[in-house]
mmCIF file of C-alpha atoms and ligand atoms in Angstrom:
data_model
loop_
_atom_site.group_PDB
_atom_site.id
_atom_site.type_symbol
_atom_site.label_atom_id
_atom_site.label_comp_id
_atom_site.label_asym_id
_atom_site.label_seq_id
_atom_site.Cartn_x
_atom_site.Cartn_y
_atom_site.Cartn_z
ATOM 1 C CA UNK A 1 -0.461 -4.255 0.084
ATOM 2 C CA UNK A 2 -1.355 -6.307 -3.075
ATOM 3 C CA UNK A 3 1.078 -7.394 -5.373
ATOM 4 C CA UNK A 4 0.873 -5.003 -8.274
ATOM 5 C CA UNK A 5 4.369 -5.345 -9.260
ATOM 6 C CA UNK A 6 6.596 -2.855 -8.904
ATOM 7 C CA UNK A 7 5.791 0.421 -6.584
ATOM 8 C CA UNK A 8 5.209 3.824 -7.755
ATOM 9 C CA UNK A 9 5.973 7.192 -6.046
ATOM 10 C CA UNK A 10 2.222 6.944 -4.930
ATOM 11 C CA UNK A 11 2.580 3.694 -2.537
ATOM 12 C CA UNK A 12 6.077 5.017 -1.511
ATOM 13 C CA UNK A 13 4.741 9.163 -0.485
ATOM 14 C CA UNK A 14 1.324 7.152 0.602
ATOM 15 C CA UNK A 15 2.528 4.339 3.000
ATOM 16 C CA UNK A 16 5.797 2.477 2.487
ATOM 17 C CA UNK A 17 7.909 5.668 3.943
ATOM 18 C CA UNK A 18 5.767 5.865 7.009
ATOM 19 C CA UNK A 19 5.989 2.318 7.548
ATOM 20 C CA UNK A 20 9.517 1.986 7.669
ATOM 21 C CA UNK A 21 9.553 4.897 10.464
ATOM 22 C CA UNK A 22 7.148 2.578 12.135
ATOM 23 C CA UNK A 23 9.469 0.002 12.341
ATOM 24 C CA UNK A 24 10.928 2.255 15.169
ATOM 25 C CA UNK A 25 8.433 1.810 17.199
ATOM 26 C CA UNK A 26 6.853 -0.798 17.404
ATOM 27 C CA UNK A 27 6.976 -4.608 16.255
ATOM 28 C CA UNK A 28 5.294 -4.584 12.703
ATOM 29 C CA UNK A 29 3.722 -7.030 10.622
ATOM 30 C CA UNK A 30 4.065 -6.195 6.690
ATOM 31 C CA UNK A 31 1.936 -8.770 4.557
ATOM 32 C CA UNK A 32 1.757 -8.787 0.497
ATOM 33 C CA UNK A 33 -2.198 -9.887 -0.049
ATOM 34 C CA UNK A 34 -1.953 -12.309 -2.635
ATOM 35 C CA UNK A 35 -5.295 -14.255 -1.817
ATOM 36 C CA UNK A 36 -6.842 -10.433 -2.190
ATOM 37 C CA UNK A 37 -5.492 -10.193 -5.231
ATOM 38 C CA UNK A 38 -7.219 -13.617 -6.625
ATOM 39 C CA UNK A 39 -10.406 -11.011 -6.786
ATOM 40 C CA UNK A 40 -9.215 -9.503 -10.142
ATOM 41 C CA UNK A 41 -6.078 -10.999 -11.225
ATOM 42 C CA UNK A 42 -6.800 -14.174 -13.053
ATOM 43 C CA UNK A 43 -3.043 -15.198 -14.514
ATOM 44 C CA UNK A 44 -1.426 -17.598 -12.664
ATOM 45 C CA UNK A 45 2.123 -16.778 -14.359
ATOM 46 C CA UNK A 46 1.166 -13.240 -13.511
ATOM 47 C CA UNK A 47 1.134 -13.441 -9.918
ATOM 48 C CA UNK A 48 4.923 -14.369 -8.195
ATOM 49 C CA UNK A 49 6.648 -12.133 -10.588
ATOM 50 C CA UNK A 50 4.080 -9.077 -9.266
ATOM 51 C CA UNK A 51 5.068 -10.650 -5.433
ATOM 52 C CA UNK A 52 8.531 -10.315 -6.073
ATOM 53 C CA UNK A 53 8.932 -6.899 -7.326
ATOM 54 C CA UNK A 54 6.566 -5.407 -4.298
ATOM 55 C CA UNK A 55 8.967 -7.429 -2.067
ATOM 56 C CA UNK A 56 12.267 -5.901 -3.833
ATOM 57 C CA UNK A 57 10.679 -2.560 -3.408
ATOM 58 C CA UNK A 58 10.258 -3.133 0.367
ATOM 59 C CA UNK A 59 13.345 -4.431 1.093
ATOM 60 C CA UNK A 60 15.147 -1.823 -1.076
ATOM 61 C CA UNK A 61 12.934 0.765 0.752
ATOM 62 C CA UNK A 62 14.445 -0.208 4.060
ATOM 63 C CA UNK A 63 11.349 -2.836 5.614
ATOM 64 C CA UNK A 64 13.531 -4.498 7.543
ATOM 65 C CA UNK A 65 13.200 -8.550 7.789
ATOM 66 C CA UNK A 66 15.279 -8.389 10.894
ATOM 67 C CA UNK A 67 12.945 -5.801 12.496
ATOM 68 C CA UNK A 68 9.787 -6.725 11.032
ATOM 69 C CA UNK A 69 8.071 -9.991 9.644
ATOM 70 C CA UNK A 70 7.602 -9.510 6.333
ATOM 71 C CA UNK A 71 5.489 -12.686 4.363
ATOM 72 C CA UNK A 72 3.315 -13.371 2.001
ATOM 73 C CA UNK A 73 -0.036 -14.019 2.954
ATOM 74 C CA UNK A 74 -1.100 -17.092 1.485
ATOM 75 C CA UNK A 75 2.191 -18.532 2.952
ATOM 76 C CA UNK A 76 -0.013 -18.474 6.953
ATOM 77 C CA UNK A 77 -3.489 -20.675 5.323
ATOM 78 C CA UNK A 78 -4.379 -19.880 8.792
ATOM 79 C CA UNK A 79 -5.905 -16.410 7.007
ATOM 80 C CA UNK A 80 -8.022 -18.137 5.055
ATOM 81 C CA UNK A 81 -9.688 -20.660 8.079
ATOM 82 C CA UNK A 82 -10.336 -17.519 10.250
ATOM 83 C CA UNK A 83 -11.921 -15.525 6.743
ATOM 84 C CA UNK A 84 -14.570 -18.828 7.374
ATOM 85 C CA UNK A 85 -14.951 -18.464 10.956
ATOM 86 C CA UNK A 86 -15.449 -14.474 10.745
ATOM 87 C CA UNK A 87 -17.462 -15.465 7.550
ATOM 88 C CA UNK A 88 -20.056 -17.189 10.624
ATOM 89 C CA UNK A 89 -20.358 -13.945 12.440
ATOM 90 C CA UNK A 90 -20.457 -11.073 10.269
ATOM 91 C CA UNK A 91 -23.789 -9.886 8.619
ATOM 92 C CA UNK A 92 -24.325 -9.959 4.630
ATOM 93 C CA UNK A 93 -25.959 -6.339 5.117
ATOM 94 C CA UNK A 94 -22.373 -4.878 6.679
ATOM 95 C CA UNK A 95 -20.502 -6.571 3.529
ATOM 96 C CA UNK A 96 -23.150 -4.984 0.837
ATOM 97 C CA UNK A 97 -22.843 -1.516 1.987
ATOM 98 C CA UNK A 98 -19.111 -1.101 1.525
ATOM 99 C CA UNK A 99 -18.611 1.350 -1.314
ATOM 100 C CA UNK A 100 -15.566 -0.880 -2.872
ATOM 101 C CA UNK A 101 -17.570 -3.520 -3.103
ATOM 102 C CA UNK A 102 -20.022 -1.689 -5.474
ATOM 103 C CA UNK A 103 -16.736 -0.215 -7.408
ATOM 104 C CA UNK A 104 -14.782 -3.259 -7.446
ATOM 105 C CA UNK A 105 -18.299 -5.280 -9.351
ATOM 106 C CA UNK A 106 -18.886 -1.978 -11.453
ATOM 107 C CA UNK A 107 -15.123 -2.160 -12.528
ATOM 108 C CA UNK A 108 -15.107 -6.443 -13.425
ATOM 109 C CA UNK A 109 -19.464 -7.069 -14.637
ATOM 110 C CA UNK A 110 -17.675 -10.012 -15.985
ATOM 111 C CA UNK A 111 -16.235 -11.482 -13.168
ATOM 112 C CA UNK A 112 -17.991 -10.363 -9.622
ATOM 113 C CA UNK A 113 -17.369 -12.850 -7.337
ATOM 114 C CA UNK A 114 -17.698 -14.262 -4.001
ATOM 115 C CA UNK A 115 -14.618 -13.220 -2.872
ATOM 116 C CA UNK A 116 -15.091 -9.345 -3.777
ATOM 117 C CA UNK A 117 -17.713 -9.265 -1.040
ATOM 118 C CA UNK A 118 -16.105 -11.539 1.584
ATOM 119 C CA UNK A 119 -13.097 -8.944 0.813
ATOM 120 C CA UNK A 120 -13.240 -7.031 4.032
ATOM 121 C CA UNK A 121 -13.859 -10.735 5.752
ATOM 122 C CA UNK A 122 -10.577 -11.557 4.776
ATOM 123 C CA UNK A 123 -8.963 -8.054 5.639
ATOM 124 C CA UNK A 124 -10.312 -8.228 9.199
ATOM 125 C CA UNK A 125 -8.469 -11.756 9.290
ATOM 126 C CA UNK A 126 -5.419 -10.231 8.319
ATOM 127 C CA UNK A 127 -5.268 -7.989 10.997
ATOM 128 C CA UNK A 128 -7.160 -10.023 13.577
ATOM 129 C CA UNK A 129 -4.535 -13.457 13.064
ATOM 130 C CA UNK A 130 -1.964 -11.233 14.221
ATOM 131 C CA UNK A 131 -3.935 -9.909 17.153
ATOM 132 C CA UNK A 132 -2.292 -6.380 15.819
ATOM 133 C CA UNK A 133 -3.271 -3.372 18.366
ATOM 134 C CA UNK A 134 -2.504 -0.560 16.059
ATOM 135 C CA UNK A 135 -3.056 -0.128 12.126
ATOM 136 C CA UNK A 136 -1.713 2.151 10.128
ATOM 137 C CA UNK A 137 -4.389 3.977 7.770
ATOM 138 C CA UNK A 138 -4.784 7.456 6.382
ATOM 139 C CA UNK A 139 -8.373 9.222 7.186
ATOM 140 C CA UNK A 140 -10.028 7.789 3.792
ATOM 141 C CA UNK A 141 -9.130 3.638 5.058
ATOM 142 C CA UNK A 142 -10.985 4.883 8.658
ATOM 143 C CA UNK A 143 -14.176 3.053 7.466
ATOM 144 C CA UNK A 144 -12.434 -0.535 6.743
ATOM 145 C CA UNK A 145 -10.607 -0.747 10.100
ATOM 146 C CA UNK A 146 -13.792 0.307 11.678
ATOM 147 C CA UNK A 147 -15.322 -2.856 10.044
ATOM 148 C CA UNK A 148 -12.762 -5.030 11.120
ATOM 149 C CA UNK A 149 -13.315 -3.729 14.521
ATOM 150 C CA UNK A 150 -16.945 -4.308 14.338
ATOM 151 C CA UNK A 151 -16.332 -7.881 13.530
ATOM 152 C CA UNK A 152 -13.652 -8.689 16.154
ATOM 153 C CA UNK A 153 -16.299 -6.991 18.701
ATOM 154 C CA UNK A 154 -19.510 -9.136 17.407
ATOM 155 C CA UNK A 155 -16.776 -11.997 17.748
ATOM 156 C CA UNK A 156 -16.355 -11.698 20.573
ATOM 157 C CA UNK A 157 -19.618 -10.731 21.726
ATOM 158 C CA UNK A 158 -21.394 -14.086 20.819
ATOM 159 C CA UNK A 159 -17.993 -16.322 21.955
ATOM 160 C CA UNK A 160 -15.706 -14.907 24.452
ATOM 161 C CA UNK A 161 -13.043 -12.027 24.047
ATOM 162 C CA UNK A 162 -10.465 -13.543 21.769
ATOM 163 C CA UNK A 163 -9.710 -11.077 18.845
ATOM 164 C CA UNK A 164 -7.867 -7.867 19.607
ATOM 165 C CA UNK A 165 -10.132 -4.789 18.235
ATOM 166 C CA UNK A 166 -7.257 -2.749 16.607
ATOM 167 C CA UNK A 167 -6.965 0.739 16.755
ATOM 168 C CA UNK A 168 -5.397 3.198 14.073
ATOM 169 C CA UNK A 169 -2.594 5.271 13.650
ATOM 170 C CA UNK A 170 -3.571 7.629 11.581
ATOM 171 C CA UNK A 171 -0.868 8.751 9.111
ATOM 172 C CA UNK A 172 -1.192 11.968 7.262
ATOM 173 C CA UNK A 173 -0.962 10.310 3.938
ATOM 174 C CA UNK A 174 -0.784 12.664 0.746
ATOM 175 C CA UNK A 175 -2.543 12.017 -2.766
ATOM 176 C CA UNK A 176 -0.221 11.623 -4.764
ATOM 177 C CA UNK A 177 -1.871 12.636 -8.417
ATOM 178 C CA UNK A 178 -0.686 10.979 -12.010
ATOM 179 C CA UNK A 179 1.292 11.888 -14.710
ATOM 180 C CA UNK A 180 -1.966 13.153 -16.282
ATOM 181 C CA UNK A 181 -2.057 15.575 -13.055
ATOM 182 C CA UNK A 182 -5.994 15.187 -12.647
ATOM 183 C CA UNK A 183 -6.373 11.747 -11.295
ATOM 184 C CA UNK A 184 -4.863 9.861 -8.442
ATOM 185 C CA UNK A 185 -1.405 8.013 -8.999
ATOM 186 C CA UNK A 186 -1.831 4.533 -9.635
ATOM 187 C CA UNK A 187 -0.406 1.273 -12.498
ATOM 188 C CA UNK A 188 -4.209 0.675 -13.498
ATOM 189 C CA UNK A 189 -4.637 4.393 -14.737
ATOM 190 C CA UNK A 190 -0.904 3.896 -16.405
ATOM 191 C CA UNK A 191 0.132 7.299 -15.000
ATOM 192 C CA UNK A 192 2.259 5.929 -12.275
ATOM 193 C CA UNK A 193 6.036 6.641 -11.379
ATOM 194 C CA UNK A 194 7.997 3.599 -10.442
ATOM 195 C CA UNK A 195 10.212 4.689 -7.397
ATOM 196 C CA UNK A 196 12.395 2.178 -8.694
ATOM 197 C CA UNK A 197 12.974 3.584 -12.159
ATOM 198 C CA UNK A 198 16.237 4.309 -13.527
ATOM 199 C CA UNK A 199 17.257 7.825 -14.084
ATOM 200 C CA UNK A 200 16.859 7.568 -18.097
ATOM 201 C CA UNK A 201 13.315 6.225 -17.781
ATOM 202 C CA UNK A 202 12.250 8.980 -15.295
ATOM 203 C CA UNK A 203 13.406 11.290 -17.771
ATOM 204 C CA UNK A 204 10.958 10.017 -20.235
ATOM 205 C CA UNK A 205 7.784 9.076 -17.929
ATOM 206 C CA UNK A 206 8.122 12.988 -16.271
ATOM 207 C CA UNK A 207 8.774 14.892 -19.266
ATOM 208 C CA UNK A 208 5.462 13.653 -20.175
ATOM 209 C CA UNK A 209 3.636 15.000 -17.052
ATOM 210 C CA UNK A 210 0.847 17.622 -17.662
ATOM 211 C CA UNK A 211 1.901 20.677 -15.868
ATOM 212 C CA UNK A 212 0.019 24.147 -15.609
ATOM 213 C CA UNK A 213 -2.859 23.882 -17.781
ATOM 214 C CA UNK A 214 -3.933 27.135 -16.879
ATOM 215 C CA UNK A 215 -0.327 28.363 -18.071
ATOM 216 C CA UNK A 216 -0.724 28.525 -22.422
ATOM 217 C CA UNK A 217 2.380 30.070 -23.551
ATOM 218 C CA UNK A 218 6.033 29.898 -21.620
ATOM 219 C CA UNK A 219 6.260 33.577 -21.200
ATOM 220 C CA UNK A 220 2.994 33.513 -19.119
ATOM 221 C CA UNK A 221 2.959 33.766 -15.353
ATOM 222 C CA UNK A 222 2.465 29.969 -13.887
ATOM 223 C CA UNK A 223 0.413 28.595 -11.110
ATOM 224 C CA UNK A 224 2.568 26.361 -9.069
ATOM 225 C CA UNK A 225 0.237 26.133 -5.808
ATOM 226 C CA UNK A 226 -1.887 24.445 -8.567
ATOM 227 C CA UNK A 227 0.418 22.366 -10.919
ATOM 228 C CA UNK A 228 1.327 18.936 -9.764
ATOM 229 C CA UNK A 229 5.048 19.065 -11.418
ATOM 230 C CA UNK A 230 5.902 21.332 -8.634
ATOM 231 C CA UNK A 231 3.525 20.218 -5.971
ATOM 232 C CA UNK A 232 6.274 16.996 -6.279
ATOM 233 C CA UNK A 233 9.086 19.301 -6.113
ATOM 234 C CA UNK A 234 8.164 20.062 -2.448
ATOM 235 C CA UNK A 235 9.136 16.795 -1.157
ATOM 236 C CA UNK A 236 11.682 15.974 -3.652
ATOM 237 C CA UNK A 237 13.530 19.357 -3.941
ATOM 238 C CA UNK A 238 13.012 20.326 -0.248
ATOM 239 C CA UNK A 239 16.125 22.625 -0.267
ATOM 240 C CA UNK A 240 15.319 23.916 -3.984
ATOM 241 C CA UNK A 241 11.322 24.173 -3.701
ATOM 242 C CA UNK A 242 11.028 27.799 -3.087
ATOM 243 C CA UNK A 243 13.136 29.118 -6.029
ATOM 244 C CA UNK A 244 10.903 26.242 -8.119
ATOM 245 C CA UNK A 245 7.762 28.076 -7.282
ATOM 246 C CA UNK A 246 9.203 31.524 -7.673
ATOM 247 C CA UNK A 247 10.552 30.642 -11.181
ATOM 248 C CA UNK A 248 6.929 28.864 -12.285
ATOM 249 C CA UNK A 249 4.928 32.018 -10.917
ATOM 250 C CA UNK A 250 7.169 34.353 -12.874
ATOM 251 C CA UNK A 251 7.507 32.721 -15.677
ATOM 252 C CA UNK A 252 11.456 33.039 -14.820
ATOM 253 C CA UNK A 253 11.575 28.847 -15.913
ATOM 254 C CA UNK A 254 9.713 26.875 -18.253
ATOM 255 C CA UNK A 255 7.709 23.908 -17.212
ATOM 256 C CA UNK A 256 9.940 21.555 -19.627
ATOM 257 C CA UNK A 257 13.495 22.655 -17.157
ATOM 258 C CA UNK A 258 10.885 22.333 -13.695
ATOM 259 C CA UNK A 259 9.871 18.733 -15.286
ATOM 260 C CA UNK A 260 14.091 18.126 -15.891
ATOM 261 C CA UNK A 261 14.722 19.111 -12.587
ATOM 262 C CA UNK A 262 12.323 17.058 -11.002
ATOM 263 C CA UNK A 263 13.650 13.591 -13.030
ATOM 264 C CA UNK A 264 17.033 14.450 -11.786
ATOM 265 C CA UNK A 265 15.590 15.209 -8.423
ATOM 266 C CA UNK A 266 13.108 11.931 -8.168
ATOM 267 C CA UNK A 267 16.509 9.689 -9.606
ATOM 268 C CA UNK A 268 18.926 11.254 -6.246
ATOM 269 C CA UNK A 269 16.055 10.604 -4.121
ATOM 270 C CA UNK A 270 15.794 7.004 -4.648
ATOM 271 C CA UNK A 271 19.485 6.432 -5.720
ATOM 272 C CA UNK A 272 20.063 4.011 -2.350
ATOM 273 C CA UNK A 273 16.825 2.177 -3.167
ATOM 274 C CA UNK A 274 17.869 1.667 -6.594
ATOM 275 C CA UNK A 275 21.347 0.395 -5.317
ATOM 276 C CA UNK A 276 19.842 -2.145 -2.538
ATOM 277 C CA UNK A 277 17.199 -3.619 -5.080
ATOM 278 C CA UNK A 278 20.083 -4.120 -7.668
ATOM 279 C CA UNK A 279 21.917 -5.561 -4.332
ATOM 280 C CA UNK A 280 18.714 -7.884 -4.064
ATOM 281 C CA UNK A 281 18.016 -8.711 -7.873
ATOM 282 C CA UNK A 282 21.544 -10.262 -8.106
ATOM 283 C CA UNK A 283 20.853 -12.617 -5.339
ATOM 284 C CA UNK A 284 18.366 -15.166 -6.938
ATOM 285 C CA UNK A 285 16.006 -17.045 -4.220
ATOM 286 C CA UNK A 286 17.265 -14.368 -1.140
ATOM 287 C CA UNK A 287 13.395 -12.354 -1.605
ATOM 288 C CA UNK A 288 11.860 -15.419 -0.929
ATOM 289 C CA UNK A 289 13.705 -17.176 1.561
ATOM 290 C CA UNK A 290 12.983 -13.582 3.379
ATOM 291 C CA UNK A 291 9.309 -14.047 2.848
ATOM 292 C CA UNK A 292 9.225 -17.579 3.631
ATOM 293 C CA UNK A 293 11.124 -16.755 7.506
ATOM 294 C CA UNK A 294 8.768 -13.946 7.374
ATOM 295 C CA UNK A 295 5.696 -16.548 6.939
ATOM 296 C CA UNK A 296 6.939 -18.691 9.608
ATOM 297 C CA UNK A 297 7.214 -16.328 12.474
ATOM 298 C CA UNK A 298 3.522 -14.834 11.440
ATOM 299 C CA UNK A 299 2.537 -19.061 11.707
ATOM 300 C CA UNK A 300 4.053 -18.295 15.567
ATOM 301 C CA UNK A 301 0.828 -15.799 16.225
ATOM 302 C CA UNK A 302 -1.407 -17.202 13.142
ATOM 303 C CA UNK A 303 -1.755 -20.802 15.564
ATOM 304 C CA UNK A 304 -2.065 -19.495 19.204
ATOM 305 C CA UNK A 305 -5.009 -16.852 17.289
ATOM 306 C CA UNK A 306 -6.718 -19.978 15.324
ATOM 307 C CA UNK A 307 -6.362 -22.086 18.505
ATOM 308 C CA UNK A 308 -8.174 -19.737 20.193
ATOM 309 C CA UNK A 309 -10.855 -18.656 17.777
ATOM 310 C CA UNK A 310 -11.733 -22.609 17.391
ATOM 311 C CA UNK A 311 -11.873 -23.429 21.044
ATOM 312 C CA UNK A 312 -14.030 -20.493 21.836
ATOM 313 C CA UNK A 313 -16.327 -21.314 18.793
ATOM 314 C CA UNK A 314 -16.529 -25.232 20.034
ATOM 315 C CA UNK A 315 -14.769 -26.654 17.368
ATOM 316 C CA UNK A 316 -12.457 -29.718 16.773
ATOM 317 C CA UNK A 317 -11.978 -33.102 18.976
ATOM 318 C CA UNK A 318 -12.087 -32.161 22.481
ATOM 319 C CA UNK A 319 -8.994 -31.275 24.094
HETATM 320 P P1 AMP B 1 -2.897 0.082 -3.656
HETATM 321 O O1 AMP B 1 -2.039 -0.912 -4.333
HETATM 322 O O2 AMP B 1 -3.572 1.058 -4.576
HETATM 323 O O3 AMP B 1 -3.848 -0.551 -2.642
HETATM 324 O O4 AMP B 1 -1.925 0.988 -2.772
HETATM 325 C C1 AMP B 1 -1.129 0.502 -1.733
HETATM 326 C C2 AMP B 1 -0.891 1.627 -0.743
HETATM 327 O O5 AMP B 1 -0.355 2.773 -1.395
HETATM 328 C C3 AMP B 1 -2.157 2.085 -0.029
HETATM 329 O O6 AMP B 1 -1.844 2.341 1.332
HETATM 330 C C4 AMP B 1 -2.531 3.345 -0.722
HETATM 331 O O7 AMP B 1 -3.200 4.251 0.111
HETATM 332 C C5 AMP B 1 -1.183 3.900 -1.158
HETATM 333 N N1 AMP B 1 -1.353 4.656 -2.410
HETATM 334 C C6 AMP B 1 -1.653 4.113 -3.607
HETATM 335 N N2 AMP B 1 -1.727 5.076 -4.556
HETATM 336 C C7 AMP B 1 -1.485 6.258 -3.929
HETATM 337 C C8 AMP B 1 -1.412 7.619 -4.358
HETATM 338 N N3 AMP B 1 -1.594 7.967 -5.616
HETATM 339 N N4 AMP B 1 -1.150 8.572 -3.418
HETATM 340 C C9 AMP B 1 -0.948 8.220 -2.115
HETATM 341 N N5 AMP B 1 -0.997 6.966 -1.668
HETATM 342 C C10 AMP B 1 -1.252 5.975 -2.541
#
């Protein structure tokens, strides 16, 4: 994930909770891309705090540093001497035609640089350095995993069998849609709700959510299969939901009480995350003394993989 700073209910509903269940199962590697996020972010002074609050969000979230390693990923430089060596192998052509690419240089005309198109380079190395067998991606991140798989199989191909080609685990991931309730959750849009909010400022971000725009007055019947207020309530009001959408089709409640509801219901749901990253907060240093043990177990991997990339490629002194 790239440091953005703190999470919103998007990253938590999208990946975060699925990759703490994952941490059941098998042995996970959870990396905060802070070399990806040199693409676009340009302020130094910008960068740790944004590192820190994604890593106080995972921790409060339950990623567990005992369980899991959990680093930052220009902590393993290893990333960025395999990004070089994969850099050898991959065609400009396969780089070009990624659609983010395009976006990304559409997005920044004043600042398109190398590094936006060696992008998926650099993913590939973060999975590849690990030699991790299974990824977690929903359907729509299919494409970039299959391009890291093409370049661990051309790899190896020209050199000898190396690099682990990774296969996903496909999570069903929802979209989780903005406070404007037409466009996709997310900080850059600014209609994002921090998981990590406190009840008062929940209060105020989700009273301002668009609701039923097909719904004019209050006494009119509502459309909750369509409005986004109560699309949330479904995974934050489990117990509640169906007297939610009864009361919205009715017009039995308002959409300013569904919009209270679901503030008081968001602030219970995350109540123990809240709690933890408070825990966390008052503990100066502990996030990242957790990242740096996190950074040197992934070294563990990060040298046998490099070791093994340079031998097979013929580079170095001899033995
Ligand atoms: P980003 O910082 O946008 O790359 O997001 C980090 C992770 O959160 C990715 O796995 C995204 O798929 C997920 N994510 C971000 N925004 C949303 C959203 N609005 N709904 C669902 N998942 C999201």
């Amino acid at each position: 994930m790239q440091p953005t700073g703190r999470l919103h209910i998007g990253n938590y509903l999208g990946a975060l909770r699925n990759w703490v269940r994952l941490q059941d199962d098998y042995d996970c590697f959870y990396c905060i891309v802070d070399y990806h996020a040199l693409t676009t972010v340009t302020d130094p002074a910008a960068l740790r705090p944004a590192v820190e609050d994604c890593a106080l969000d995972w921790l409060a979230a339950r990623l567990d540093p005992e369980r899991s390693v959990i680093f930052l990923q220009s902590d393993v430089p290893e990333v960025a001497e395999l990004h070089l060596l994969l850099s050898m192998t991959t065609p400009l052509s396969w780089l070009e035609r990624v659609p983010s690419f395009k976006e990304k240089a559409d997005e920044h005309p004043d600042n398109v640089n190398y590094g936006l198109l060696g992008y998926p380079v650099l993913q590939a190395a973060d999975i590849l350095l690990y030699a991790g067998e299974r990824v977690p991606v929903g359907e729509d991140q299919l494409p970039h995993l299959e391009l890291t798989r093409e370049i661990a199989r051309r790899f190896n191909h020209r050199y000898r069998p190396v690099l682990v080609e990774p296969q996903p685990i496909i999570s069903d991931t929802p979209r989780v849609m903005g406070t404007d309730g037409v466009s996709k959750m997310s900080k850059s849009r600014g209609n994002a709700i921090l998981m990590s909010a406190e009840p008062d400022e929940l209060l105020r971000v989700v009273s301002t959510m668009v609701t039923d725009v097909l719904r004019p007055r209050r006494s009119d019947p509502g459309h909750p299969e369509s409005c986004n207020v109560c699309q949330l309530h479904r995974i934050f009001s489990p117990d509640r939901y169906s007297e939610i959408w009864e009361g919205e089709r009715t017009a039995r409640t308002g959409c300013v009480d569904t919009k209270k509801a679901l503030a008081v219901a968001v602030a219970e749901y995350f109540a123990p995350v809240r709690e933890r990253r408070h825990e966390l907060e008052a503990r100066p240093g502990a996030v990242w003394e957790i990242l740096a043990e996190g950074a040197a177990r992934a070294r563990v991997t990060a040298r046998e993989t490099i070791a093994a990339v340079r031998d097979a490629m013929g580079l170095g002194a001899a033995g």
